[in-house]
């Protein structure tokens, strides 16, 4: 019987089950034979994406459950965080889009040149640390994942990071 290649978690609004998700996610990747370094990298990505997704929590409405998917596919691990958004989140979504585009397309030959620039920007503006998108820059450059997001017709934000395995299994 083949092993399941994905695991899904449903997090309640305002809940702080991240420790449980990290433990179960780590166990899942360990059962698939991944190295401790890969597991730690993926749990960092998972944590950062959940944190970034929580910025879209709307405490005025119920049903803001966050879904987290950890998927092993071919030579990649995909972490996806999905959550409902509403019209009041659209300006934040525009900021998210700008941040991901900034991370992707600065035109630096070495993407690690961009990470220290982002660190300096965050350091210069400590009051707005989370809004600066530092978590996403960290995923993109420190953890080496490709970031993307889209909003479905049902107003579900899907924020993802894809990590190439480079032979780790």
Tab-separated table of C-alpha atoms in Angstrom:
chain	number	residue	atom	x	y	z
A	1	UNK	CA	0.000	0.000	0.000
A	2	UNK	CA	1.566	3.337	-1.085
A	3	UNK	CA	2.175	6.058	1.491
A	4	UNK	CA	-0.008	9.135	1.444
A	5	UNK	CA	1.802	11.990	-0.284
A	6	UNK	CA	-0.090	14.799	1.443
A	7	UNK	CA	-1.400	15.875	4.798
A	8	UNK	CA	-4.001	18.555	5.489
A	9	UNK	CA	-4.669	20.593	8.620
A	10	UNK	CA	-7.613	22.846	9.446
A	11	UNK	CA	-6.807	25.666	11.859
A	12	UNK	CA	-9.546	27.534	13.668
A	13	UNK	CA	-9.646	31.341	13.549
A	14	UNK	CA	-7.450	32.837	16.229
A	15	UNK	CA	-6.321	29.350	17.216
A	16	UNK	CA	-2.707	28.697	17.892
A	17	UNK	CA	-2.315	25.064	16.908
A	18	UNK	CA	0.951	25.783	15.081
A	19	UNK	CA	2.991	23.584	17.438
A	20	UNK	CA	0.737	20.594	16.718
A	21	UNK	CA	0.832	21.274	12.973
A	22	UNK	CA	4.640	21.486	13.039
A	23	UNK	CA	4.901	18.208	14.988
A	24	UNK	CA	2.521	16.313	12.712
A	25	UNK	CA	4.070	17.846	9.597
A	26	UNK	CA	7.550	16.871	10.804
A	27	UNK	CA	6.387	13.313	11.506
A	28	UNK	CA	4.817	13.133	8.035
A	29	UNK	CA	8.029	14.219	6.285
A	30	UNK	CA	10.147	11.983	8.518
A	31	UNK	CA	7.954	8.993	7.563
A	32	UNK	CA	8.811	9.780	3.927
A	33	UNK	CA	12.541	9.652	4.688
A	34	UNK	CA	13.444	13.336	4.456
A	35	UNK	CA	16.547	14.673	6.188
A	36	UNK	CA	16.272	16.689	9.381
A	37	UNK	CA	17.482	19.793	7.470
A	38	UNK	CA	14.712	19.443	4.894
A	39	UNK	CA	12.121	18.876	7.609
A	40	UNK	CA	13.227	21.975	9.518
A	41	UNK	CA	13.211	24.058	6.325
A	42	UNK	CA	9.679	22.925	5.481
A	43	UNK	CA	8.414	23.583	9.000
A	44	UNK	CA	9.882	27.098	8.848
A	45	UNK	CA	8.113	27.665	5.521
A	46	UNK	CA	4.873	26.253	6.930
A	47	UNK	CA	5.079	28.517	9.985
A	48	UNK	CA	5.884	31.627	7.928
A	49	UNK	CA	3.051	31.000	5.446
A	50	UNK	CA	0.555	30.494	8.273
A	51	UNK	CA	1.762	33.752	9.862
A	52	UNK	CA	1.444	35.574	6.549
A	53	UNK	CA	-2.032	34.114	5.997
A	54	UNK	CA	-3.190	35.160	9.459
A	55	UNK	CA	-2.770	38.777	8.438
A	56	UNK	CA	-5.974	38.252	6.493
A	57	UNK	CA	-7.996	37.115	9.512
A	58	UNK	CA	-11.225	39.032	9.715
A	59	UNK	CA	-12.365	38.827	13.294
A	60	UNK	CA	-15.770	40.247	12.355
A	61	UNK	CA	-16.819	37.098	10.486
A	62	UNK	CA	-16.901	33.451	11.373
A	63	UNK	CA	-15.683	30.726	9.078
A	64	UNK	CA	-12.150	32.051	8.763
A	65	UNK	CA	-10.696	28.577	9.102
A	66	UNK	CA	-7.226	28.242	7.620
A	67	UNK	CA	-6.379	25.098	5.678
A	68	UNK	CA	-2.757	24.008	5.449
A	69	UNK	CA	-1.640	21.440	2.880
A	70	UNK	CA	1.758	19.756	2.880
A	71	UNK	CA	2.247	17.857	-0.391
A	72	UNK	CA	5.100	15.753	-1.732
A	73	UNK	CA	5.035	15.775	-5.508
A	74	UNK	CA	7.744	14.457	-7.823
A	75	UNK	CA	10.906	16.358	-6.829
A	76	UNK	CA	9.211	19.055	-4.765
A	77	UNK	CA	7.490	19.765	-1.488
A	78	UNK	CA	4.571	22.171	-1.674
A	79	UNK	CA	3.213	24.016	1.342
A	80	UNK	CA	-0.087	25.776	0.736
A	81	UNK	CA	-2.126	27.887	3.127
A	82	UNK	CA	-5.733	28.629	2.138
A	83	UNK	CA	-8.199	30.902	3.878
A	84	UNK	CA	-11.299	32.910	3.059
A	85	UNK	CA	-10.851	36.604	2.403
A	86	UNK	CA	-13.380	39.377	1.878
A	87	UNK	CA	-13.427	42.748	0.157
A	88	UNK	CA	-11.885	44.434	3.176
A	89	UNK	CA	-8.741	42.352	2.483
A	90	UNK	CA	-8.275	43.514	-1.108
A	91	UNK	CA	-5.813	46.287	-0.259
A	92	UNK	CA	-3.763	43.769	1.743
A	93	UNK	CA	-3.895	41.375	-1.222
A	94	UNK	CA	-2.514	44.144	-3.440
A	95	UNK	CA	0.331	44.571	-0.953
A	96	UNK	CA	0.911	40.807	-0.940
A	97	UNK	CA	1.053	40.820	-4.730
A	98	UNK	CA	3.574	43.682	-4.729
A	99	UNK	CA	5.698	41.884	-2.131
A	100	UNK	CA	5.814	38.596	-4.048
A	101	UNK	CA	6.516	40.411	-7.317
A	102	UNK	CA	9.295	42.361	-5.569
A	103	UNK	CA	10.843	39.136	-4.292
A	104	UNK	CA	10.614	37.471	-7.711
A	105	UNK	CA	11.635	40.210	-10.075
A	106	UNK	CA	14.257	42.499	-8.659
A	107	UNK	CA	16.553	41.418	-11.456
A	108	UNK	CA	19.463	40.492	-9.244
A	109	UNK	CA	21.690	37.833	-10.800
A	110	UNK	CA	22.148	36.292	-7.364
A	111	UNK	CA	18.828	36.172	-5.478
A	112	UNK	CA	20.673	36.263	-2.161
A	113	UNK	CA	21.664	39.869	-2.941
A	114	UNK	CA	18.030	40.791	-2.403
A	115	UNK	CA	17.638	39.264	1.058
A	116	UNK	CA	20.079	41.649	2.851
A	117	UNK	CA	18.284	44.588	1.225
A	118	UNK	CA	14.973	43.366	2.653
A	119	UNK	CA	16.600	42.842	6.052
A	120	UNK	CA	17.858	46.463	6.019
A	121	UNK	CA	14.395	47.737	5.068
A	122	UNK	CA	12.814	45.819	7.930
A	123	UNK	CA	15.497	46.981	10.371
A	124	UNK	CA	14.921	50.590	9.314
A	125	UNK	CA	11.186	50.213	9.977
A	126	UNK	CA	10.927	48.029	13.096
A	127	UNK	CA	7.412	49.237	13.960
A	128	UNK	CA	5.992	47.627	10.828
A	129	UNK	CA	8.060	44.426	10.940
A	130	UNK	CA	5.358	41.932	9.913
A	131	UNK	CA	3.740	44.189	7.323
A	132	UNK	CA	7.056	44.476	5.536
A	133	UNK	CA	6.778	40.908	4.243
A	134	UNK	CA	9.971	39.762	5.888
A	135	UNK	CA	8.500	36.272	6.317
A	136	UNK	CA	7.996	35.950	2.584
A	137	UNK	CA	11.471	37.244	1.765
A	138	UNK	CA	12.864	34.701	4.209
A	139	UNK	CA	10.951	31.855	2.536
A	140	UNK	CA	12.131	32.963	-0.888
A	141	UNK	CA	15.771	33.530	-0.136
A	142	UNK	CA	16.793	31.867	3.085
A	143	UNK	CA	14.744	28.724	2.486
A	144	UNK	CA	15.017	28.768	-1.333
A	145	UNK	CA	11.313	28.276	-2.119
A	146	UNK	CA	9.286	29.727	-4.974
A	147	UNK	CA	6.328	31.779	-3.725
A	148	UNK	CA	2.966	32.282	-5.350
A	149	UNK	CA	-0.620	33.108	-4.482
A	150	UNK	CA	-4.014	33.457	-6.074
A	151	UNK	CA	-7.536	34.205	-4.913
A	152	UNK	CA	-10.203	31.823	-6.195
A	153	UNK	CA	-13.619	32.878	-7.462
A	154	UNK	CA	-14.943	31.833	-4.037
A	155	UNK	CA	-12.623	34.436	-2.394
A	156	UNK	CA	-10.233	31.843	-0.998
A	157	UNK	CA	-6.638	33.019	-0.709
A	158	UNK	CA	-4.153	30.275	-1.630
A	159	UNK	CA	-0.606	31.181	-0.621
A	160	UNK	CA	2.051	28.620	-1.515
A	161	UNK	CA	5.745	27.866	-1.481
A	162	UNK	CA	7.362	25.187	-3.640
A	163	UNK	CA	10.750	23.769	-2.644
A	164	UNK	CA	12.868	21.780	-5.068
A	165	UNK	CA	14.179	18.678	-3.325
A	166	UNK	CA	17.538	18.503	-5.132
A	167	UNK	CA	17.881	14.791	-4.489
A	168	UNK	CA	16.910	14.804	-0.799
A	169	UNK	CA	14.905	11.718	-0.068
